mmCIF file of C-alpha atoms in Angstrom:
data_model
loop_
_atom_site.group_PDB
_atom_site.id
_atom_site.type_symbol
_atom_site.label_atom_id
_atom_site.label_comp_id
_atom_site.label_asym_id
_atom_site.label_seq_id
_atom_site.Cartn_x
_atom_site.Cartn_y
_atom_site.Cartn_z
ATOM 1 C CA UNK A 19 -116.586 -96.777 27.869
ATOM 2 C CA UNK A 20 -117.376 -100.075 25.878
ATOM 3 C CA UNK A 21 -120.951 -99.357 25.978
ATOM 4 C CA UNK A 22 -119.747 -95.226 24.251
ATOM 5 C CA UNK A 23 -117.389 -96.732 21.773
ATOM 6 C CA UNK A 24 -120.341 -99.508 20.577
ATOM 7 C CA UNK A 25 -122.734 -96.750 20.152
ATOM 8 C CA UNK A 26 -120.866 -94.185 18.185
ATOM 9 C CA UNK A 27 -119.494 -97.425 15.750
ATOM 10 C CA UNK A 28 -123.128 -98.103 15.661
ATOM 11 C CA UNK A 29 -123.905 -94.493 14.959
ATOM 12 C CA UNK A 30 -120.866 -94.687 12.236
ATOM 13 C CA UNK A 31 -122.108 -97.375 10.085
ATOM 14 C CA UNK A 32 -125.654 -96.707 10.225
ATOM 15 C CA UNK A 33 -124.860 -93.238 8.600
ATOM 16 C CA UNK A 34 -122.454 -94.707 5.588
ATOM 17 C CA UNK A 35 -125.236 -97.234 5.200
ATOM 18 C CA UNK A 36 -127.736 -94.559 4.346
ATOM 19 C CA UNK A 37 -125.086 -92.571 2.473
ATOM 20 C CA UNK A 38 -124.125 -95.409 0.268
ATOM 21 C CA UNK A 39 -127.662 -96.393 -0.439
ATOM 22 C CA UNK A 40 -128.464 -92.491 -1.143
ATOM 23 C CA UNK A 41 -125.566 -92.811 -3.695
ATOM 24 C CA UNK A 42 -125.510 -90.107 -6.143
ATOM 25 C CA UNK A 43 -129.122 -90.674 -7.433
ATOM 26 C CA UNK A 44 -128.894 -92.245 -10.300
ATOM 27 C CA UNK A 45 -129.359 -95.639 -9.243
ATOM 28 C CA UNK A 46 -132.436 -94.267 -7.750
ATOM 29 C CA UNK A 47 -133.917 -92.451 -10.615
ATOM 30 C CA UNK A 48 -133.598 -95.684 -12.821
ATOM 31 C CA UNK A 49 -134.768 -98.317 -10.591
ATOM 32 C CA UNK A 50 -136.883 -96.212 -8.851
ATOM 33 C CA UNK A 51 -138.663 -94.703 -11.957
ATOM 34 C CA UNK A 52 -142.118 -96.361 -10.927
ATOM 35 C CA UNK A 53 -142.262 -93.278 -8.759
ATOM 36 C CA UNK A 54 -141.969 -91.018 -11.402
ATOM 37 C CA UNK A 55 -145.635 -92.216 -12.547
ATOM 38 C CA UNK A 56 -147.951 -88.796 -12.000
ATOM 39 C CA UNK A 57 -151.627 -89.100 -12.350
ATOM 40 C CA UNK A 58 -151.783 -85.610 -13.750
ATOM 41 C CA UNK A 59 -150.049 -86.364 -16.546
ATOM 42 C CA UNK A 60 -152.449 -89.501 -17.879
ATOM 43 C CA UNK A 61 -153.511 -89.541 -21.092
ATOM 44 C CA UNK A 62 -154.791 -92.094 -23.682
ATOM 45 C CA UNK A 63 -153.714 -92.933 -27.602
ATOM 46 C CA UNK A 64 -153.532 -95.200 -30.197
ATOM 47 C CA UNK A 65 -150.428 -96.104 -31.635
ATOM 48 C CA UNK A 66 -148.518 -98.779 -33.345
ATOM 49 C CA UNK A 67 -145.755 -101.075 -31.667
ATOM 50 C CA UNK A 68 -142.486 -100.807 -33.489
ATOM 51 C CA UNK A 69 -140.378 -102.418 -31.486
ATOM 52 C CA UNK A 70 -140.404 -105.031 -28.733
ATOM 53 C CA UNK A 71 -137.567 -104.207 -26.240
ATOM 54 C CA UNK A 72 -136.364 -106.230 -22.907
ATOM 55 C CA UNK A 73 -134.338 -104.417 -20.966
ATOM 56 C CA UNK A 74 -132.198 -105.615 -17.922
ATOM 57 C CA UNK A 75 -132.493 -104.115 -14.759
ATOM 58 C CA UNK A 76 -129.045 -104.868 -12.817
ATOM 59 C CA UNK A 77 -130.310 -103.006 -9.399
ATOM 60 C CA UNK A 78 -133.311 -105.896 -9.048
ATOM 61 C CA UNK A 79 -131.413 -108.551 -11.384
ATOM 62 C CA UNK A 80 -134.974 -108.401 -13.372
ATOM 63 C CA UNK A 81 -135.538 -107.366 -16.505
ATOM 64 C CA UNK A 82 -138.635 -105.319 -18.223
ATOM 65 C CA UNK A 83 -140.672 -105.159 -21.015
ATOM 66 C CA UNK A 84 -141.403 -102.185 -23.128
ATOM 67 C CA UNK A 85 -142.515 -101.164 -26.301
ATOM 68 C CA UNK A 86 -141.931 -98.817 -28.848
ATOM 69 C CA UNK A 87 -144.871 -97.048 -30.432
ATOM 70 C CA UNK A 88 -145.201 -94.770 -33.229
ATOM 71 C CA UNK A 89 -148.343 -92.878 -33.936
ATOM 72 C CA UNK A 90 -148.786 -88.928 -35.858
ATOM 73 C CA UNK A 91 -146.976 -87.355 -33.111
ATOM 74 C CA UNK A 92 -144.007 -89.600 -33.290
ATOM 75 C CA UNK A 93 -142.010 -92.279 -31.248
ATOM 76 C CA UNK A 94 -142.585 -92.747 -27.879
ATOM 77 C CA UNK A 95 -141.466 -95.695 -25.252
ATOM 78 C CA UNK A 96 -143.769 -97.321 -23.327
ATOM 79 C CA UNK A 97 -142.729 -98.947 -19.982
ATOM 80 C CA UNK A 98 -145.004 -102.113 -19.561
ATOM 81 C CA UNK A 99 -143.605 -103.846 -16.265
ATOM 82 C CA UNK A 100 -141.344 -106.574 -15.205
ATOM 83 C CA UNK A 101 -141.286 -109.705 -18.077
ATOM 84 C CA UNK A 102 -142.137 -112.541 -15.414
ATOM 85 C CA UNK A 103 -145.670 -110.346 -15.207
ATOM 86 C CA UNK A 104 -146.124 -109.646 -18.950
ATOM 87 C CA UNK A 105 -145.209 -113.178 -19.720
ATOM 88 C CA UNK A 106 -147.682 -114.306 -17.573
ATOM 89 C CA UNK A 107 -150.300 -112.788 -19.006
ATOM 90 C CA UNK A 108 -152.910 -113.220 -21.944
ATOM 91 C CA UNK A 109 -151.257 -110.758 -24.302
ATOM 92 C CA UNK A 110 -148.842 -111.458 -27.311
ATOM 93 C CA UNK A 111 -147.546 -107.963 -29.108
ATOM 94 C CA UNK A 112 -146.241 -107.838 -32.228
ATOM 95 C CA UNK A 113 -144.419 -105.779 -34.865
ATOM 96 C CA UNK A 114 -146.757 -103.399 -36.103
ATOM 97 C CA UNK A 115 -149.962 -104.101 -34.022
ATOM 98 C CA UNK A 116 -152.114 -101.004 -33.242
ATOM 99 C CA UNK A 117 -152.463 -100.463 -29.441
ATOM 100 C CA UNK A 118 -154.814 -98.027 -26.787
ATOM 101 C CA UNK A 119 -152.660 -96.985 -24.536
ATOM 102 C CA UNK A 120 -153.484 -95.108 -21.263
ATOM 103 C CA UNK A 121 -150.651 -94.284 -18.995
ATOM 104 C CA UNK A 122 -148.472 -91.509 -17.216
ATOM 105 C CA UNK A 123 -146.266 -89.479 -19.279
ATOM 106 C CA UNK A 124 -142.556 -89.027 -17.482
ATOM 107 C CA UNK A 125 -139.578 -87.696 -18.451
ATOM 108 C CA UNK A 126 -137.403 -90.746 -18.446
ATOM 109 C CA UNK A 127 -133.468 -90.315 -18.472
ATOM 110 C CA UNK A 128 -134.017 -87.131 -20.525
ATOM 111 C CA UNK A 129 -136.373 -89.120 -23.298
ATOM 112 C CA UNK A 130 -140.433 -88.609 -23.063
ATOM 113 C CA UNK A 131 -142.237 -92.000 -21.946
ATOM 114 C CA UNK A 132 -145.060 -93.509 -21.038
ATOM 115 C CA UNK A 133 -145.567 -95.537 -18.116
ATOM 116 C CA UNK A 134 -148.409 -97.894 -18.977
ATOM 117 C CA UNK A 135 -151.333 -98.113 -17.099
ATOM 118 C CA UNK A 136 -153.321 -100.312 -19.441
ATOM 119 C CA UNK A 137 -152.704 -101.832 -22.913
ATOM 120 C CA UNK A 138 -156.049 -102.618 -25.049
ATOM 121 C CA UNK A 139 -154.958 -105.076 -28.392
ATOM 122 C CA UNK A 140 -158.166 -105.975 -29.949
ATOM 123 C CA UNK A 141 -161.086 -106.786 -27.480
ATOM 124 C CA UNK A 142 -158.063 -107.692 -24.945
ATOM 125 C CA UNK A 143 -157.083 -105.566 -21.849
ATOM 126 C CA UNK A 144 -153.955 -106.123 -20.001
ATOM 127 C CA UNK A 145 -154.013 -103.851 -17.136
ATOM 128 C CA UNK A 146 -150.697 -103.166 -15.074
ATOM 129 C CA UNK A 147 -151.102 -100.415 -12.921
ATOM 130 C CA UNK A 148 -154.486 -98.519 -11.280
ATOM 131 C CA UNK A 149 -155.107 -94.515 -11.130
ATOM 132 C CA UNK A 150 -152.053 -93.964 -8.970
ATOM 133 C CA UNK A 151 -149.285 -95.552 -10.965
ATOM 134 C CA UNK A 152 -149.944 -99.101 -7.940
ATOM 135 C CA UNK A 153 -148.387 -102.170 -10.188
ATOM 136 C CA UNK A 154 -151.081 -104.664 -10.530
ATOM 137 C CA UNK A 155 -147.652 -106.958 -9.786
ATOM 138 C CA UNK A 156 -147.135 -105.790 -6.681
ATOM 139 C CA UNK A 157 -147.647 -109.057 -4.485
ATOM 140 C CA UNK A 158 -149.066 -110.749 -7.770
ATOM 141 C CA UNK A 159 -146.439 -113.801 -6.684
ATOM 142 C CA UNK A 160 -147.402 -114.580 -3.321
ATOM 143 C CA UNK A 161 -151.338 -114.321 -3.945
ATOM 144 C CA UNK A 162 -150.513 -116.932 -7.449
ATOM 145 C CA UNK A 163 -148.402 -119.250 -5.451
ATOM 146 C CA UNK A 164 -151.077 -119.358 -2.523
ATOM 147 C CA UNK A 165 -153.756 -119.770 -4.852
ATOM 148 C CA UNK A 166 -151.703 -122.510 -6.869
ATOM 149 C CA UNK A 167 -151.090 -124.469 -3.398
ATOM 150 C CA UNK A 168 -154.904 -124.060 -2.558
ATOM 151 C CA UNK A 169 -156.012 -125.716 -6.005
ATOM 152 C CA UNK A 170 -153.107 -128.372 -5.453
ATOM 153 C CA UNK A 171 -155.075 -129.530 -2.455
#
């Protein structure tokens, strides 16, 4: 009977933890929106940055860079990647430089983006994702602090 009762509480909270991470979505769609990257939909353009945006993300307590670009065809986002990546890296933007710019285009809470795949300023490349949307992040932190230790040896 103890062993029944265990189960079915077991049962019981295993299904409102998946409900209550399943949520309505939304939290999902924004955190989440990495998934949203579609390799049919990659496309390259210049276009010039006019405006420098950091935006928090309270689901992973991060916070991410993108840019605003502006070329013929408008104003467009551009989602670059978390700020502890882009700050680590060899690339300073700035108000009005003129970027190449090679990434997915989403639909992004209702608003066209682009999810950058790689940023070319000048003769410099900052790349940030490969052909199928893979964040050149992803376990960027554990391979630097390994390799810092190994130098530190």
């Amino acid at each position: 009977m103890k062993k029944t009762l265990f189960l079915i509480a077991f049962a019981v909270m295993g299904a409102m933890a998946l409900y209550a991470q399943k949520g309505d979505g939304s939290a999902n769609k924004t955190s989440n929106y990495g998934k949203m990257f579609n390799p049919k939909t990659i496309e390259t353009f210049e276009a010039s940055v006019t405006s420098i945006l950091t935006i928090y993300e309270a689901q992973k307590s991060t916070y991410g860079i993108h840019l605003e670009v502006k070329n013929d065809q408008g104003v467009i986002p551009v989602h670059l990647g978390p700020s502890w990546y882009i700050d680590d890296q060899d690339v300073i933007f700035s108000i009005g430089d003129t970027l190449s710019i090679t990434g997915s285009r989403i639909t992004y809470e209702g608003t066209p983006a682009i999810i950058a795949m790689e940023v070319k300023i000048n003769e410099v490349v900052l790349p940030l994702r490969n052909q199928n949307g893979i964040p050149n992040w992803r376990g960027w932190q554990k391979k630097n602090a390994r390799n810092k230790r190994n130098k530190s040896q």
